C-alpha positions as a LaTeX table, in Angstrom:
\begin{tabular}{lrrr}
\hline
Residue & $x$ (\AA) & $y$ (\AA) & $z$ (\AA) \\
\hline
Met1 & 66.69 & $-88.05$ & 74.33 \\
Ala2 & 67.05 & $-88.21$ & 78.24 \\
Thr3 & 64.67 & $-91.07$ & 79.42 \\
Glu4 & 63.24 & $-91.90$ & 83.03 \\
Ile5 & 62.56 & $-95.24$ & 83.74 \\
Glu6 & 60.71 & $-95.30$ & 87.23 \\
His7 & 58.28 & $-97.20$ & 89.33 \\
Lys8 & 56.23 & $-95.78$ & 91.84 \\
Phe9 & 54.75 & $-97.49$ & 95.06 \\
Leu10 & 52.78 & $-96.62$ & 98.32 \\
Val11 & 54.69 & $-97.16$ & 101.34 \\
Thr12 & 53.27 & $-99.12$ & 104.26 \\
Gly13 & 54.28 & $-98.52$ & 107.92 \\
Asp14 & 57.48 & $-96.63$ & 109.36 \\
Ser15 & 60.10 & $-99.18$ & 109.27 \\
Trp16 & 61.89 & $-97.92$ & 106.31 \\
Arg17 & 62.55 & $-94.85$ & 108.26 \\
Ala18 & 65.52 & $-96.75$ & 110.43 \\
Asp19 & 67.38 & $-97.13$ & 107.05 \\
Ala20 & 66.97 & $-93.68$ & 105.57 \\
His21 & 70.65 & $-92.37$ & 105.07 \\
Ala22 & 69.83 & $-88.95$ & 103.99 \\
Ser23 & 67.01 & $-86.54$ & 103.28 \\
Gln24 & 66.27 & $-83.24$ & 101.76 \\
Asp25 & 63.16 & $-80.83$ & 101.96 \\
Phe26 & 61.60 & $-80.21$ & 98.48 \\
Glu27 & 59.46 & $-77.19$ & 97.19 \\
Gln28 & 58.10 & $-77.69$ & 93.73 \\
Gly29 & 55.57 & $-75.99$ & 91.70 \\
Tyr30 & 54.41 & $-76.31$ & 88.18 \\
Leu31 & 54.37 & $-73.53$ & 85.30 \\
Cys32 & 51.52 & $-75.18$ & 83.21 \\
Gly33 & 48.30 & $-77.15$ & 83.72 \\
Asp34 & 48.03 & $-79.21$ & 81.18 \\
Gly35 & 49.58 & $-80.24$ & 77.37 \\
Pro36 & 52.38 & $-82.57$ & 76.39 \\
Ala37 & 54.72 & $-82.17$ & 79.07 \\
Ser38 & 54.80 & $-80.78$ & 82.75 \\
Val39 & 57.35 & $-77.77$ & 83.52 \\
Arg40 & 58.39 & $-77.99$ & 87.04 \\
Val41 & 60.61 & $-75.68$ & 89.18 \\
Arg42 & 62.22 & $-77.15$ & 92.26 \\
Val43 & 63.97 & $-75.68$ & 95.33 \\
Glu44 & 65.71 & $-78.62$ & 97.21 \\
Gly45 & 67.79 & $-77.38$ & 100.06 \\
Ser46 & 70.43 & $-74.96$ & 98.42 \\
Arg47 & 69.84 & $-75.93$ & 94.93 \\
Ala48 & 67.24 & $-75.16$ & 92.02 \\
Asn49 & 66.32 & $-77.18$ & 88.99 \\
Met50 & 63.84 & $-76.63$ & 86.03 \\
Asn51 & 62.51 & $-79.88$ & 84.94 \\
Val52 & 60.40 & $-80.97$ & 81.68 \\
Lys53 & 58.74 & $-84.23$ & 81.52 \\
Ala54 & 56.43 & $-86.00$ & 78.99 \\
Ala55 & 53.01 & $-85.75$ & 80.09 \\
Val56 & 52.41 & $-89.62$ & 80.16 \\
Val57 & 51.64 & $-92.36$ & 82.73 \\
Gly58 & 53.88 & $-95.17$ & 83.00 \\
Ser59 & 57.29 & $-96.36$ & 83.93 \\
Val60 & 59.14 & $-94.64$ & 80.73 \\
Arg61 & 59.15 & $-91.12$ & 79.71 \\
Ala62 & 61.13 & $-88.28$ & 78.55 \\
Glu63 & 62.88 & $-86.39$ & 81.17 \\
Tyr64 & 65.18 & $-83.11$ & 81.05 \\
Glu65 & 66.42 & $-81.27$ & 83.64 \\
Tyr66 & 68.61 & $-78.19$ & 84.33 \\
Pro67 & 70.19 & $-76.09$ & 87.13 \\
Ile68 & 68.80 & $-72.74$ & 87.45 \\
Pro69 & 69.69 & $-69.98$ & 90.11 \\
Ile70 & 67.77 & $-70.38$ & 93.21 \\
Glu71 & 66.62 & $-66.63$ & 93.29 \\
Asp72 & 64.88 & $-67.19$ & 90.14 \\
Ala73 & 63.31 & $-70.61$ & 91.39 \\
Arg74 & 62.02 & $-68.92$ & 94.34 \\
Glu75 & 60.45 & $-66.13$ & 92.24 \\
Met76 & 58.78 & $-68.63$ & 90.09 \\
Leu77 & 57.47 & $-70.61$ & 93.08 \\
Ala78 & 55.94 & $-67.18$ & 94.35 \\
Ser79 & 54.55 & $-65.75$ & 91.05 \\
Leu80 & 54.46 & $-68.27$ & 88.24 \\
Cys81 & 52.96 & $-71.44$ & 89.41 \\
Val82 & 49.22 & $-72.50$ & 88.25 \\
Ala83 & 48.82 & $-74.48$ & 91.31 \\
Pro84 & 50.10 & $-74.48$ & 94.95 \\
Pro85 & 53.54 & $-76.10$ & 95.19 \\
Ile86 & 53.85 & $-79.50$ & 96.43 \\
Ile87 & 56.03 & $-79.56$ & 99.80 \\
Lys88 & 57.81 & $-82.88$ & 100.71 \\
Thr89 & 60.81 & $-84.36$ & 102.36 \\
Arg90 & 62.60 & $-86.86$ & 100.42 \\
Tyr91 & 64.53 & $-89.68$ & 101.92 \\
Trp92 & 66.93 & $-92.24$ & 100.55 \\
Val93 & 66.94 & $-95.79$ & 101.63 \\
Ala94 & 69.35 & $-98.13$ & 100.04 \\
Tyr95 & 67.57 & $-101.75$ & 99.58 \\
Gly96 & 69.41 & $-104.75$ & 97.62 \\
Glu97 & 71.19 & $-103.16$ & 94.87 \\
His98 & 69.15 & $-100.07$ & 94.66 \\
Thr99 & 68.52 & $-96.85$ & 96.28 \\
Trp100 & 64.79 & $-95.94$ & 97.00 \\
Glu101 & 63.73 & $-92.55$ & 97.13 \\
Ile102 & 60.68 & $-92.16$ & 99.49 \\
Asp103 & 58.45 & $-88.89$ & 99.58 \\
Glu104 & 56.66 & $-87.68$ & 102.51 \\
Phe105 & 54.11 & $-85.08$ & 101.38 \\
Ala106 & 52.91 & $-82.34$ & 103.59 \\
Gly107 & 50.19 & $-79.74$ & 103.54 \\
Asp108 & 47.18 & $-81.09$ & 101.49 \\
Asn109 & 49.05 & $-84.01$ & 100.38 \\
Ala110 & 49.82 & $-85.52$ & 104.01 \\
Pro111 & 49.97 & $-88.19$ & 104.97 \\
Leu112 & 50.69 & $-89.54$ & 101.51 \\
Val113 & 54.07 & $-91.58$ & 101.30 \\
Ile114 & 55.44 & $-92.84$ & 97.95 \\
Ala115 & 58.72 & $-94.92$ & 97.06 \\
Glu116 & 60.20 & $-94.42$ & 94.00 \\
Ile117 & 62.90 & $-96.52$ & 92.31 \\
Glu118 & 65.00 & $-95.82$ & 89.08 \\
Leu119 & 66.02 & $-98.37$ & 86.71 \\
Asp120 & 68.60 & $-98.40$ & 83.87 \\
Ser121 & 66.26 & $-100.62$ & 81.68 \\
Val122 & 62.55 & $-101.30$ & 81.77 \\
Asp123 & 63.22 & $-105.20$ & 82.58 \\
Glu124 & 65.97 & $-104.36$ & 85.21 \\
Pro125 & 64.95 & $-106.69$ & 88.16 \\
Phe126 & 64.77 & $-105.15$ & 91.54 \\
Gln127 & 64.14 & $-106.31$ & 95.32 \\
Arg128 & 61.06 & $-105.56$ & 96.86 \\
Pro129 & 61.46 & $-104.19$ & 100.37 \\
Pro130 & 59.19 & $-105.16$ & 103.34 \\
Trp131 & 57.70 & $-101.90$ & 103.45 \\
Leu132 & 56.59 & $-101.59$ & 99.68 \\
Gly133 & 52.72 & $-101.42$ & 99.11 \\
Glu134 & 50.60 & $-101.22$ & 96.06 \\
Asp135 & 52.36 & $-100.50$ & 92.55 \\
Val136 & 50.72 & $-97.03$ & 91.54 \\
Thr137 & 53.25 & $-96.26$ & 88.46 \\
Asp138 & 50.02 & $-96.53$ & 86.42 \\
Asp139 & 47.54 & $-94.38$ & 88.49 \\
Ala140 & 48.28 & $-91.01$ & 87.29 \\
Arg141 & 46.68 & $-89.45$ & 90.63 \\
Tyr142 & 49.97 & $-90.30$ & 92.24 \\
Tyr143 & 52.05 & $-88.36$ & 90.19 \\
Asn144 & 53.53 & $-85.04$ & 91.55 \\
His145 & 51.90 & $-82.97$ & 88.97 \\
Ala146 & 48.31 & $-84.33$ & 89.42 \\
Leu147 & 48.78 & $-83.94$ & 93.06 \\
Ala148 & 49.42 & $-80.26$ & 92.88 \\
Phe149 & 46.06 & $-79.74$ & 91.14 \\
Thr150 & 44.04 & $-82.65$ & 93.17 \\
Pro151 & 45.79 & $-83.08$ & 96.52 \\
Tyr152 & 45.51 & $-86.17$ & 98.38 \\
Ala153 & 43.61 & $-84.66$ & 101.19 \\
Gly154 & 40.54 & $-83.90$ & 98.65 \\
Trp155 & 40.30 & $-87.46$ & 97.31 \\
Ser156 & 37.13 & $-89.37$ & 98.36 \\
Cys157 & 38.68 & $-92.82$ & 98.34 \\
\hline
\end{tabular}
């Protein structure tokens, strides 16, 4: 089974931008609203993927990802998604022994910025960059699937 081990954090300030070594615009939508898994289609630049993740909250969950033709992905985004697509720019920032993925959301999820780190094991240590804020790994509201259905702009807190 493919397993993702990932932690999510809010980002404070903009100091991370100086160290970003790459970026990519993403558009992703969800093909189902609830159930045991989220099914996502994503366009990232000139590539597209279908992704299936276990619908659980926490740092460890099953994940499967497969390349699909970009034309198919664009058609699915336009006609099959059950919520408006998520629009974001992902930046990659090296810090310590790891590369962080920082997602800056647009549209109804702006000005949300989330940093993610993928690990090889649940007990793998990692250095915390100075721009790292609150750990939101266990807060379902910050998962992309949840943000598609309940955008950040509509939160009351």
